[in-house]
Structure formats: C-alpha cells, structure tokens
mmCIF file of C-alpha atoms in Angstrom:
data_model
loop_
_atom_site.group_PDB
_atom_site.id
_atom_site.type_symbol
_atom_site.label_atom_id
_atom_site.label_comp_id
_atom_site.label_asym_id
_atom_site.label_seq_id
_atom_site.Cartn_x
_atom_site.Cartn_y
_atom_site.Cartn_z
ATOM 1 C CA MET A 151 -33.126 -7.351 59.443
ATOM 2 C CA THR A 152 -36.725 -6.092 59.448
ATOM 3 C CA ILE A 153 -35.645 -2.689 58.076
ATOM 4 C CA TYR A 154 -33.699 -4.405 55.286
ATOM 5 C CA ILE A 155 -36.768 -6.421 54.237
ATOM 6 C CA CYS A 156 -38.957 -3.310 54.353
ATOM 7 C CA LYS A 157 -36.640 -1.429 52.000
ATOM 8 C CA ASN A 158 -36.731 -4.272 49.527
ATOM 9 C CA LEU A 159 -40.527 -4.440 49.688
ATOM 10 C CA VAL A 160 -40.859 -0.691 49.032
ATOM 11 C CA SER A 161 -38.398 -0.861 46.150
ATOM 12 C CA LEU A 162 -40.258 -3.793 44.663
ATOM 13 C CA SER A 163 -43.603 -2.046 44.892
ATOM 14 C CA LEU A 164 -42.250 1.107 43.201
ATOM 15 C CA LYS A 165 -40.866 -0.848 40.260
ATOM 16 C CA ASN A 166 -44.230 -2.505 39.790
ATOM 17 C CA SER A 167 -46.464 0.468 40.606
ATOM 18 C CA SER A 168 -49.031 -0.520 37.972
ATOM 19 C CA HIS A 169 -49.243 -4.033 39.265
ATOM 20 C CA LEU A 170 -48.185 -4.342 42.941
ATOM 21 C CA ASN A 171 -46.448 -7.574 43.786
ATOM 22 C CA LYS A 172 -48.938 -9.615 45.841
ATOM 23 C CA THR A 173 -46.155 -11.534 47.551
ATOM 24 C CA ALA A 174 -44.551 -8.304 48.759
ATOM 25 C CA ILE A 175 -47.839 -7.053 50.175
ATOM 26 C CA SER A 176 -48.430 -10.352 51.966
ATOM 27 C CA LEU A 177 -44.976 -10.328 53.541
ATOM 28 C CA PHE A 178 -45.404 -6.698 54.548
ATOM 29 C CA SER A 179 -48.718 -7.485 56.282
ATOM 30 C CA LEU A 180 -47.220 -10.505 58.007
ATOM 31 C CA LEU A 181 -44.359 -8.476 59.441
ATOM 32 C CA PHE A 182 -46.300 -5.473 60.661
ATOM 33 C CA PHE A 183 -49.670 -6.845 61.609
ATOM 34 C CA SER A 184 -49.703 -10.582 62.264
ATOM 35 C CA SER A 185 -46.387 -10.661 64.169
ATOM 36 C CA SER A 186 -46.258 -7.253 65.784
ATOM 37 C CA PRO A 187 -44.485 -7.431 69.168
ATOM 38 C CA GLU A 188 -46.555 -7.234 72.356
ATOM 39 C CA THR A 189 -46.253 -4.147 74.541
ATOM 40 C CA PRO A 190 -44.549 -4.790 77.910
ATOM 41 C CA ILE A 191 -46.784 -4.244 80.951
ATOM 42 C CA ALA A 192 -45.721 -3.230 84.451
ATOM 43 C CA VAL A 193 -45.744 -6.500 86.377
ATOM 44 C CA ALA A 194 -47.762 -5.173 89.339
ATOM 45 C CA ASP A 195 -50.535 -3.842 87.059
ATOM 46 C CA TYR A 196 -50.503 -7.061 85.070
ATOM 47 C CA LEU A 197 -50.835 -9.356 88.104
ATOM 48 C CA ILE A 198 -53.519 -7.260 89.798
ATOM 49 C CA ASP A 199 -55.650 -6.449 86.739
ATOM 50 C CA ARG A 200 -55.398 -9.684 84.772
ATOM 51 C CA HIS A 201 -54.879 -12.325 87.454
ATOM 52 C CA LYS A 202 -56.401 -10.796 90.601
ATOM 53 C CA PHE A 203 -53.218 -10.885 92.712
ATOM 54 C CA SER A 204 -53.275 -8.972 95.966
ATOM 55 C CA PRO A 205 -51.417 -5.625 95.884
ATOM 56 C CA GLU A 206 -48.983 -6.941 98.501
ATOM 57 C CA SER A 207 -48.035 -9.997 96.430
ATOM 58 C CA ALA A 208 -47.838 -8.007 93.200
ATOM 59 C CA SER A 209 -45.602 -5.436 94.865
ATOM 60 C CA LYS A 210 -43.215 -8.114 96.093
ATOM 61 C CA VAL A 211 -42.967 -9.639 92.628
ATOM 62 C CA SER A 212 -42.392 -6.206 91.068
ATOM 63 C CA SER A 213 -39.379 -5.649 93.322
ATOM 64 C CA VAL A 214 -37.686 -8.452 91.353
ATOM 65 C CA VAL A 215 -39.359 -8.345 87.930
ATOM 66 C CA LYS A 216 -40.383 -4.910 86.593
ATOM 67 C CA TYR A 217 -42.211 -5.788 83.381
ATOM 68 C CA VAL A 218 -44.051 -8.629 81.708
ATOM 69 C CA LYS A 219 -42.555 -8.516 78.224
ATOM 70 C CA ARG A 220 -44.843 -11.086 76.577
ATOM 71 C CA PRO A 221 -48.199 -10.908 78.397
ATOM 72 C CA GLU A 222 -49.895 -13.560 76.247
ATOM 73 C CA GLU A 223 -47.141 -16.099 76.969
ATOM 74 C CA THR A 224 -47.253 -15.305 80.679
ATOM 75 C CA ASP A 225 -51.045 -15.708 80.579
ATOM 76 C CA SER A 226 -50.496 -19.209 79.231
ATOM 77 C CA ILE A 227 -48.147 -20.075 82.089
ATOM 78 C CA LEU A 228 -50.530 -18.868 84.793
ATOM 79 C CA SER A 229 -53.517 -20.469 83.075
ATOM 80 C CA PHE A 230 -51.686 -23.795 82.907
ATOM 81 C CA LEU A 231 -50.931 -23.657 86.641
ATOM 82 C CA LYS A 232 -54.574 -22.851 87.406
ATOM 83 C CA GLU A 233 -55.715 -25.752 85.229
ATOM 84 C CA SER A 234 -53.248 -27.977 87.109
ATOM 85 C CA GLY A 235 -55.023 -27.284 90.392
ATOM 86 C CA PHE A 236 -53.282 -24.199 91.738
ATOM 87 C CA ALA A 237 -55.726 -21.975 93.619
ATOM 88 C CA GLU A 238 -55.166 -18.212 93.809
ATOM 89 C CA THR A 239 -53.323 -18.495 97.127
ATOM 90 C CA HIS A 240 -51.017 -21.198 95.721
ATOM 91 C CA LEU A 241 -50.423 -19.186 92.575
ATOM 92 C CA GLU A 242 -49.465 -16.064 94.514
ATOM 93 C CA ARG A 243 -47.092 -18.059 96.701
ATOM 94 C CA VAL A 244 -45.435 -19.639 93.676
ATOM 95 C CA ILE A 245 -44.896 -16.368 91.793
ATOM 96 C CA LYS A 246 -43.786 -14.462 94.910
ATOM 97 C CA ASN A 247 -41.081 -17.035 95.602
ATOM 98 C CA ALA A 248 -40.053 -17.632 91.999
ATOM 99 C CA PRO A 249 -40.861 -14.499 89.923
ATOM 100 C CA GLN A 250 -38.636 -15.790 87.113
ATOM 101 C CA LEU A 251 -41.388 -18.265 86.222
ATOM 102 C CA LEU A 252 -43.321 -15.381 84.623
ATOM 103 C CA SER A 253 -40.862 -15.293 81.744
ATOM 104 C CA THR A 254 -39.970 -18.966 81.469
ATOM 105 C CA ASN A 255 -40.919 -21.282 78.620
ATOM 106 C CA LEU A 256 -44.123 -23.181 79.314
ATOM 107 C CA GLU A 257 -43.540 -26.025 76.867
ATOM 108 C CA CYS A 258 -39.838 -26.587 77.502
ATOM 109 C CA THR A 259 -39.500 -25.721 81.192
ATOM 110 C CA ILE A 260 -42.755 -26.146 83.094
ATOM 111 C CA LYS A 261 -44.803 -28.835 81.353
ATOM 112 C CA PRO A 262 -42.014 -31.487 81.410
ATOM 113 C CA LYS A 263 -41.920 -31.238 85.229
ATOM 114 C CA PHE A 264 -45.650 -31.867 85.519
ATOM 115 C CA LYS A 265 -45.378 -34.808 83.137
ATOM 116 C CA LEU A 266 -42.593 -36.257 85.295
ATOM 117 C CA PHE A 267 -44.655 -35.853 88.477
ATOM 118 C CA ARG A 268 -47.662 -37.454 86.803
ATOM 119 C CA ASP A 269 -45.627 -40.353 85.395
ATOM 120 C CA LEU A 270 -44.120 -41.050 88.833
ATOM 121 C CA GLY A 271 -47.576 -41.333 90.367
ATOM 122 C CA PHE A 272 -47.983 -38.068 92.278
ATOM 123 C CA SER A 273 -51.538 -36.779 92.581
ATOM 124 C CA SER A 274 -52.435 -33.277 91.384
ATOM 125 C CA SER A 275 -53.015 -32.097 94.960
ATOM 126 C CA ASP A 276 -49.626 -33.486 96.038
ATOM 127 C CA VAL A 277 -47.883 -31.588 93.238
ATOM 128 C CA VAL A 278 -49.679 -28.361 94.131
ATOM 129 C CA GLU A 279 -48.559 -28.640 97.745
ATOM 130 C CA PHE A 280 -44.898 -29.443 97.286
ATOM 131 C CA VAL A 281 -44.415 -27.077 94.326
ATOM 132 C CA SER A 282 -46.053 -24.314 96.389
ATOM 133 C CA SER A 283 -43.673 -25.064 99.264
ATOM 134 C CA ASN A 284 -40.704 -24.497 96.965
ATOM 135 C CA PRO A 285 -41.566 -23.333 93.426
ATOM 136 C CA ARG A 286 -37.904 -23.300 92.403
ATOM 137 C CA ILE A 287 -38.507 -26.988 91.786
ATOM 138 C CA LEU A 288 -39.954 -25.864 88.448
ATOM 139 C CA THR A 289 -36.603 -24.365 87.419
ATOM 140 C CA SER A 290 -34.617 -27.554 88.082
ATOM 141 C CA SER A 291 -33.544 -29.930 85.318
ATOM 142 C CA VAL A 292 -35.817 -32.943 84.837
ATOM 143 C CA ASP A 293 -33.065 -35.294 83.710
ATOM 144 C CA ASN A 294 -30.151 -34.083 85.826
ATOM 145 C CA ARG A 295 -31.863 -33.124 89.072
ATOM 146 C CA LEU A 296 -35.573 -33.831 89.592
ATOM 147 C CA GLY A 297 -35.870 -37.349 88.197
ATOM 148 C CA PRO A 298 -32.730 -38.784 89.874
ATOM 149 C CA SER A 299 -33.495 -37.012 93.176
ATOM 150 C CA ILE A 300 -37.068 -38.328 93.377
ATOM 151 C CA LEU A 301 -35.852 -41.849 92.608
ATOM 152 C CA ALA A 302 -33.162 -41.495 95.289
ATOM 153 C CA LEU A 303 -35.809 -40.458 97.829
ATOM 154 C CA LYS A 304 -38.012 -43.336 96.757
ATOM 155 C CA SER A 305 -35.185 -45.827 97.284
ATOM 156 C CA VAL A 306 -34.680 -44.538 100.837
ATOM 157 C CA LEU A 307 -38.312 -44.179 101.889
ATOM 158 C CA GLY A 308 -39.744 -47.188 100.075
ATOM 159 C CA SER A 309 -41.864 -47.713 97.001
ATOM 160 C CA ASN A 310 -44.891 -45.806 98.348
ATOM 161 C CA MET A 311 -44.970 -42.417 96.613
ATOM 162 C CA ASP A 312 -47.224 -41.111 99.410
ATOM 163 C CA ASP A 313 -44.187 -41.195 101.708
ATOM 164 C CA VAL A 314 -42.098 -39.283 99.174
ATOM 165 C CA SER A 315 -44.904 -36.762 98.729
ATOM 166 C CA ARG A 316 -45.256 -36.298 102.483
ATOM 167 C CA ILE A 317 -41.630 -35.282 102.925
ATOM 168 C CA LEU A 318 -41.659 -33.024 99.845
ATOM 169 C CA LYS A 319 -44.686 -31.128 101.144
ATOM 170 C CA ARG A 320 -42.716 -30.325 104.274
ATOM 171 C CA TYR A 321 -39.355 -29.731 102.639
ATOM 172 C CA GLY A 322 -39.750 -29.206 98.895
ATOM 173 C CA ARG A 323 -36.247 -27.761 98.753
ATOM 174 C CA LEU A 324 -34.947 -31.336 98.696
ATOM 175 C CA LEU A 325 -35.576 -31.414 94.961
ATOM 176 C CA THR A 326 -33.295 -28.439 94.354
ATOM 177 C CA HIS A 327 -30.379 -30.589 95.557
ATOM 178 C CA ASP A 328 -28.652 -33.389 93.705
ATOM 179 C CA LEU A 329 -29.624 -36.146 96.134
ATOM 180 C CA ALA A 330 -27.727 -38.765 94.182
ATOM 181 C CA LYS A 331 -24.525 -36.877 95.048
ATOM 182 C CA THR A 332 -25.425 -35.803 98.591
ATOM 183 C CA MET A 333 -28.122 -37.843 100.328
ATOM 184 C CA MET A 334 -27.095 -41.259 99.033
ATOM 185 C CA PRO A 335 -23.353 -40.995 99.893
ATOM 186 C CA ASN A 336 -24.249 -39.478 103.282
ATOM 187 C CA ILE A 337 -26.625 -42.316 104.106
ATOM 188 C CA GLU A 338 -24.058 -44.916 103.073
ATOM 189 C CA PHE A 339 -21.379 -43.291 105.247
ATOM 190 C CA ILE A 340 -23.630 -42.893 108.300
ATOM 191 C CA MET A 341 -24.954 -46.447 108.105
ATOM 192 C CA LYS A 342 -21.448 -47.893 107.919
ATOM 193 C CA SER A 343 -19.602 -45.618 110.339
ATOM 194 C CA CYS A 344 -22.377 -45.232 112.926
ATOM 195 C CA SER A 345 -23.894 -48.733 112.695
ATOM 196 C CA MET A 346 -27.371 -47.407 111.936
ATOM 197 C CA SER A 347 -30.134 -49.524 110.465
ATOM 198 C CA SER A 348 -32.113 -48.563 107.378
ATOM 199 C CA THR A 349 -35.146 -48.063 109.644
ATOM 200 C CA GLN A 350 -33.259 -45.517 111.743
ATOM 201 C CA ILE A 351 -31.998 -43.735 108.642
ATOM 202 C CA THR A 352 -35.510 -43.526 107.200
ATOM 203 C CA ARG A 353 -36.776 -41.998 110.454
ATOM 204 C CA TYR A 354 -34.000 -39.400 110.444
ATOM 205 C CA VAL A 355 -34.590 -38.540 106.765
ATOM 206 C CA TYR A 356 -38.235 -37.845 107.621
ATOM 207 C CA LYS A 357 -37.305 -35.807 110.665
ATOM 208 C CA TRP A 358 -34.289 -33.841 109.428
ATOM 209 C CA PRO A 359 -34.195 -34.083 105.611
ATOM 210 C CA ARG A 360 -32.048 -30.985 105.192
ATOM 211 C CA LEU A 361 -29.141 -32.585 107.049
ATOM 212 C CA PHE A 362 -28.743 -35.189 104.313
ATOM 213 C CA THR A 363 -28.313 -32.533 101.625
ATOM 214 C CA TYR A 364 -24.957 -31.349 102.978
ATOM 215 C CA LYS A 365 -21.795 -32.232 101.110
ATOM 216 C CA PRO A 366 -20.405 -35.602 102.253
ATOM 217 C CA THR A 367 -17.197 -33.870 103.375
ATOM 218 C CA GLN A 368 -19.255 -31.711 105.773
ATOM 219 C CA ILE A 369 -21.018 -34.729 107.267
ATOM 220 C CA ARG A 370 -17.643 -36.340 107.931
ATOM 221 C CA GLU A 371 -16.517 -33.185 109.723
ATOM 222 C CA TYR A 372 -19.640 -33.180 111.903
ATOM 223 C CA VAL A 373 -19.106 -36.834 112.820
ATOM 224 C CA LYS A 374 -15.506 -36.078 113.768
ATOM 225 C CA TRP A 375 -16.621 -33.124 115.921
ATOM 226 C CA VAL A 376 -19.213 -35.222 117.765
ATOM 227 C CA ASP A 377 -16.604 -37.938 118.325
ATOM 228 C CA GLU A 378 -14.383 -35.338 119.975
ATOM 229 C CA MET A 379 -17.277 -34.328 122.248
ATOM 230 C CA GLY A 380 -17.188 -37.831 123.676
ATOM 231 C CA ILE A 381 -20.543 -39.192 122.476
ATOM 232 C CA ASP A 382 -20.512 -42.875 121.607
ATOM 233 C CA ARG A 383 -21.478 -43.606 118.007
ATOM 234 C CA LYS A 384 -23.911 -46.269 119.196
ATOM 235 C CA SER A 385 -25.680 -43.817 121.488
ATOM 236 C CA LYS A 386 -29.115 -42.619 120.411
ATOM 237 C CA MET A 387 -27.793 -39.108 121.033
ATOM 238 C CA PHE A 388 -25.054 -39.406 118.410
ATOM 239 C CA PHE A 389 -27.142 -38.466 115.384
ATOM 240 C CA LYS A 390 -28.998 -35.802 117.352
ATOM 241 C CA ALA A 391 -25.598 -34.309 118.127
ATOM 242 C CA ILE A 392 -24.733 -34.274 114.426
ATOM 243 C CA ARG A 393 -28.039 -32.519 113.788
ATOM 244 C CA ALA A 394 -27.280 -29.931 116.471
ATOM 245 C CA ILE A 395 -23.750 -29.246 115.232
ATOM 246 C CA SER A 396 -24.931 -28.901 111.628
ATOM 247 C CA SER A 397 -27.493 -26.258 112.580
ATOM 248 C CA MET A 398 -25.011 -23.588 113.637
ATOM 249 C CA SER A 399 -21.777 -21.897 112.762
ATOM 250 C CA ILE A 400 -18.752 -21.935 115.045
ATOM 251 C CA GLU A 401 -19.617 -18.358 116.009
ATOM 252 C CA ASN A 402 -23.124 -19.407 117.110
ATOM 253 C CA TRP A 403 -21.685 -22.315 119.044
ATOM 254 C CA GLU A 404 -19.398 -19.945 120.901
ATOM 255 C CA LEU A 405 -22.278 -17.576 121.673
ATOM 256 C CA LYS A 406 -24.312 -20.407 123.198
ATOM 257 C CA LEU A 407 -21.363 -21.461 125.322
ATOM 258 C CA GLU A 408 -21.155 -17.886 126.586
ATOM 259 C CA VAL A 409 -24.864 -17.919 127.504
ATOM 260 C CA PHE A 410 -24.416 -21.019 129.638
ATOM 261 C CA LYS A 411 -21.307 -19.578 131.257
ATOM 262 C CA SER A 412 -23.197 -16.369 132.070
ATOM 263 C CA LEU A 413 -25.738 -18.552 133.888
ATOM 264 C CA ARG A 414 -22.861 -20.080 135.915
ATOM 265 C CA PHE A 415 -22.626 -23.436 134.176
ATOM 266 C CA SER A 416 -19.111 -24.874 134.259
ATOM 267 C CA GLU A 417 -17.461 -26.241 131.111
ATOM 268 C CA ASP A 418 -18.107 -29.780 132.374
ATOM 269 C CA ASP A 419 -21.762 -28.846 132.966
ATOM 270 C CA ILE A 420 -22.097 -27.534 129.417
ATOM 271 C CA LEU A 421 -20.473 -30.633 127.942
ATOM 272 C CA SER A 422 -22.787 -32.830 130.000
ATOM 273 C CA VAL A 423 -25.851 -30.917 128.754
ATOM 274 C CA PHE A 424 -24.692 -31.435 125.172
ATOM 275 C CA ARG A 425 -24.102 -35.150 125.647
ATOM 276 C CA ARG A 426 -27.479 -35.698 127.322
ATOM 277 C CA ALA A 427 -29.617 -33.415 125.133
ATOM 278 C CA PRO A 428 -27.748 -32.107 122.055
ATOM 279 C CA LEU A 429 -30.850 -30.483 120.604
ATOM 280 C CA VAL A 430 -30.799 -27.920 123.416
ATOM 281 C CA PHE A 431 -28.056 -26.272 121.361
ATOM 282 C CA THR A 432 -30.414 -25.778 118.408
ATOM 283 C CA LEU A 433 -32.328 -23.265 120.530
ATOM 284 C CA SER A 434 -31.576 -19.568 120.284
ATOM 285 C CA GLN A 435 -29.445 -17.926 122.961
ATOM 286 C CA ARG A 436 -32.528 -16.035 124.135
ATOM 287 C CA LYS A 437 -34.564 -19.208 124.647
ATOM 288 C CA ILE A 438 -31.746 -21.027 126.433
ATOM 289 C CA LYS A 439 -31.393 -18.137 128.830
ATOM 290 C CA ALA A 440 -35.131 -17.612 129.406
ATOM 291 C CA LYS A 441 -35.885 -21.283 130.070
ATOM 292 C CA THR A 442 -32.927 -21.764 132.367
ATOM 293 C CA GLN A 443 -33.789 -18.657 134.371
ATOM 294 C CA LEU A 444 -37.415 -19.771 134.670
ATOM 295 C CA LEU A 445 -36.433 -23.193 136.013
ATOM 296 C CA LEU A 446 -33.900 -21.778 138.463
ATOM 297 C CA SER A 447 -36.359 -19.140 139.701
ATOM 298 C CA THR A 448 -38.884 -21.752 140.871
ATOM 299 C CA GLY A 449 -36.648 -22.942 143.693
ATOM 300 C CA LYS A 450 -37.430 -26.497 142.595
ATOM 301 C CA CYS A 451 -34.095 -27.059 140.910
ATOM 302 C CA ASP A 452 -30.564 -25.759 140.678
ATOM 303 C CA ILE A 453 -27.940 -25.887 137.951
ATOM 304 C CA SER A 454 -27.004 -29.491 138.744
ATOM 305 C CA TYR A 455 -30.659 -30.491 138.333
ATOM 306 C CA VAL A 456 -30.819 -28.817 134.916
ATOM 307 C CA VAL A 457 -27.555 -30.525 133.945
ATOM 308 C CA ASN A 458 -29.002 -33.916 134.923
ATOM 309 C CA HIS A 459 -32.345 -33.228 133.196
ATOM 310 C CA PRO A 460 -31.488 -30.931 130.268
ATOM 311 C CA PHE A 461 -34.510 -32.086 128.246
ATOM 312 C CA LEU A 462 -36.464 -29.569 130.359
ATOM 313 C CA LEU A 463 -34.841 -26.835 128.280
ATOM 314 C CA THR A 464 -36.409 -28.228 125.101
ATOM 315 C CA LEU A 465 -39.972 -27.824 126.420
ATOM 316 C CA SER A 466 -42.198 -24.882 125.525
ATOM 317 C CA VAL A 467 -42.314 -22.144 128.155
ATOM 318 C CA GLU A 468 -45.884 -21.048 127.453
ATOM 319 C CA ASN A 469 -47.436 -24.412 126.607
ATOM 320 C CA ARG A 470 -45.658 -26.700 129.035
ATOM 321 C CA LEU A 471 -43.376 -25.210 131.694
ATOM 322 C CA LYS A 472 -45.345 -22.202 132.974
ATOM 323 C CA PRO A 473 -48.798 -23.864 133.157
ATOM 324 C CA ARG A 474 -47.507 -26.912 134.978
ATOM 325 C CA LEU A 475 -45.328 -24.963 137.339
ATOM 326 C CA ARG A 476 -48.349 -22.822 138.222
ATOM 327 C CA VAL A 477 -50.563 -25.858 138.934
ATOM 328 C CA LEU A 478 -47.877 -27.426 141.122
ATOM 329 C CA GLU A 479 -47.402 -24.149 142.944
ATOM 330 C CA VAL A 480 -51.106 -23.980 143.869
ATOM 331 C CA LEU A 481 -51.275 -27.620 144.954
ATOM 332 C CA GLU A 482 -48.142 -27.319 147.082
ATOM 333 C CA SER A 483 -49.330 -24.106 148.711
ATOM 334 C CA ARG A 484 -52.430 -25.986 149.892
ATOM 335 C CA ASN A 485 -50.430 -28.976 151.109
ATOM 336 C CA LEU A 486 -52.207 -31.381 148.783
ATOM 337 C CA PHE A 487 -49.141 -33.507 148.064
ATOM 338 C CA LEU A 488 -47.925 -36.248 150.380
ATOM 339 C CA LYS A 489 -44.736 -36.228 148.331
ATOM 340 C CA LYS A 490 -43.777 -33.346 146.062
ATOM 341 C CA PRO A 491 -43.356 -34.492 142.434
ATOM 342 C CA SER A 492 -40.199 -33.575 140.554
ATOM 343 C CA LEU A 493 -40.186 -31.457 137.433
ATOM 344 C CA ALA A 494 -38.479 -34.287 135.559
ATOM 345 C CA THR A 495 -41.520 -36.457 136.334
ATOM 346 C CA VAL A 496 -44.270 -33.912 135.759
ATOM 347 C CA CYS A 497 -43.102 -32.004 132.669
ATOM 348 C CA PRO A 498 -42.702 -34.894 130.198
ATOM 349 C CA LEU A 499 -46.303 -36.064 130.739
ATOM 350 C CA THR A 500 -48.819 -35.543 127.962
ATOM 351 C CA ASP A 501 -51.537 -32.978 128.655
ATOM 352 C CA LYS A 502 -54.053 -35.790 129.101
ATOM 353 C CA LYS A 503 -51.968 -37.652 131.665
ATOM 354 C CA PHE A 504 -51.068 -34.463 133.500
ATOM 355 C CA PHE A 505 -54.756 -33.536 133.673
ATOM 356 C CA GLU A 506 -55.759 -36.959 134.981
ATOM 357 C CA LYS A 507 -53.084 -37.012 137.679
ATOM 358 C CA TYR A 508 -52.720 -33.417 138.850
ATOM 359 C CA VAL A 509 -55.874 -31.569 137.819
ATOM 360 C CA LEU A 510 -58.880 -33.876 137.841
ATOM 361 C CA PRO A 511 -58.420 -35.055 141.464
ATOM 362 C CA TYR A 512 -58.051 -31.413 142.560
ATOM 363 C CA SER A 513 -60.583 -29.789 140.235
ATOM 364 C CA ASP A 514 -61.932 -27.507 142.951
ATOM 365 C CA GLU A 515 -58.488 -26.066 143.564
ATOM 366 C CA VAL A 516 -56.958 -25.885 140.081
ATOM 367 C CA GLY A 517 -59.640 -26.874 137.548
ATOM 368 C CA GLU A 518 -60.378 -23.329 136.488
ATOM 369 C CA LEU A 519 -56.709 -22.387 136.530
ATOM 370 C CA PHE A 520 -55.781 -25.308 134.243
#
C-alpha cells in the first residue's frame, strides 16, 4: 500500500514540476518521517540498558521473547507499572514470569485491570503484591474472569477486601481460574455432602485455595475415594484426606505405599496412618522414609507407635524432631526424669513450652545444647 501511494506522489510531482503539489509533499513527509517504524531491539539489551534489569532476569526473558518490536510502546507499559508502585524487583519478577506483557496493549489490556482493582477497593501495595505473585492476572479478561472471580472470593470470605487481598498475595493464581464455575460449585457440593459450615469452608479456602479450583467432577471423585478409604464425612480428617488425595497422581500414591511397605508397615498400618493423619501423604517419599527411620532409630518407638501417632511424621526433622530428641537423650542419660516422657507428648509442644518444661529446669545440663 505504501509503495502504491509513493508511486502516485512521484507521478503527481513530475506532472507539476513547476509547481509541486503541496498536499503530495505533506503526505510524503508524513509517511516517511512522522510515522517511520521503530527499529526492533534485542530484548536483553533493551531491558538492561533502558530499564536497569539484571543480566540474569533479562536473559530469562530473552529465552522467550527475542526482540522488542515497538520500544516506545513497551517503555509506556513499564513506566505505567513503575508509576503504579512496582519497584525494580517487582517489575523484574512480573516480566520474567509473563514476558508477553512487553508487547501487550497498555490501554486495552493492562489499564482496565488496574481500574478494576482500584474500583473494588484494593490498595496500590496490595495490587503490587498479588500481581507480582502471578502476573498472568494481567492477561485475564476483566469481564469474563477477573471481575466475577474476585466477587466470588468476596462472597466466600466476606465483605472485607483485606481478606481477599491476603489470599491473593499468597495464591494469585486464583484469578486465572473461573471461580464462578469451579470454586462456587465445589463449595456448594462440599457444604451439602460433607455437612460443613460456612466457617469451616472459609478456613479451608484460606488454607488450601488451590483445591477449590479443580473441576467439580474431580472434587466428586476425591470425595468418593476418601469414602472408600473409610473416613467418616463428619470427621475433621475428611477434608484433609481430600486435600491429600488431590495433591498426587495415582502413580505417586503407589510410590508412597511402596515406601511404607519397604519400612515394614502392613497394609492395615498404612490405611490407619492415612485415616489418622492424611497429610502425611502430601510429603515426598524421601521425607516419609527419613522421618520414619529417624523415629525408629531412637529406640523410643516402633512401627505401632508411629501408626498410633502418625502426626510425628509431619514435624520438621531439623527444627523439631532432632533438637528435642537430643535434649531428651541428654536428660535421660543423666537420670533426670522420674518418668520418661513420650514423643507424642514432647514433640507437639511449642518451643516456649518445651523450653520451660525440659530446658529451663535443667539449664546446666542442656541450656547450651538447646
């Protein structure tokens, strides 16, 4: 099209060589000077030189996007984010995780999201945090995804937008799901079929938001599976069991069963562990094995003890099990107990209570060790 116009302009100027057509000259200047296309820039050079990105971040972005085709437009996008409160670290995180934002449309794609967040009552700092946690939020539709999903969250968590903001900061990916078609039907089904109160549901949404984004058909399958494992729907372990089942594939489930069997747990033992502490099965095979071996090696418990107190397997090895086992070992070796405490009594204590009961009275023996 441009070539066609140029030919006409040249022809026109030749026919009127004594008196060049001013309109033709103006159009010619407009085409070749005022609207000349920008030169693409290698994305790594662009981010480092013009926006002070670290080489590591720029390199990661360049593995996805090779060139910035319209540098001035991209400048506008990054400038808008900076003006909206995004510090350099936030900006790098956003572009690393969503490089496509460099070539998006500021007016049509990005600004409407910020207007929505502002209209719903989110603070600038809140928006910075949850967008940084999952910048793909900025590529979602305002009308079909973001708006309805935020309102769905608000209806579950209450009218306080601080509560909605708190969960989005931790799991911003919620807004990339259609919560009206996933979370809301799942909540309705769980409340009816499992006799859960709205208070319980709210607590679980805070704790495990991702679970509520599964397709309703999947949630029904998980409930059926937990039923078959023999856990009563009114038990406080029922929803934890759903959470555990949802976190792994059938193959992973089988691998964890094999780990327990290798440690000489019977099938009844394994089923009992699941019923008493389903979240044990969210641990990796390596952690299950390491924690079980540590407990059995102390001589303070056997497999039946672990089966009866499986919550011990959910405790941190370095921050809870090893330090406390070491303190008890020293105190027992010096015969400072009239009655030896059980691991099931000692390990659940907070650090403060453990210190007051087992360290402070014996500070000469274990104070430095603790």
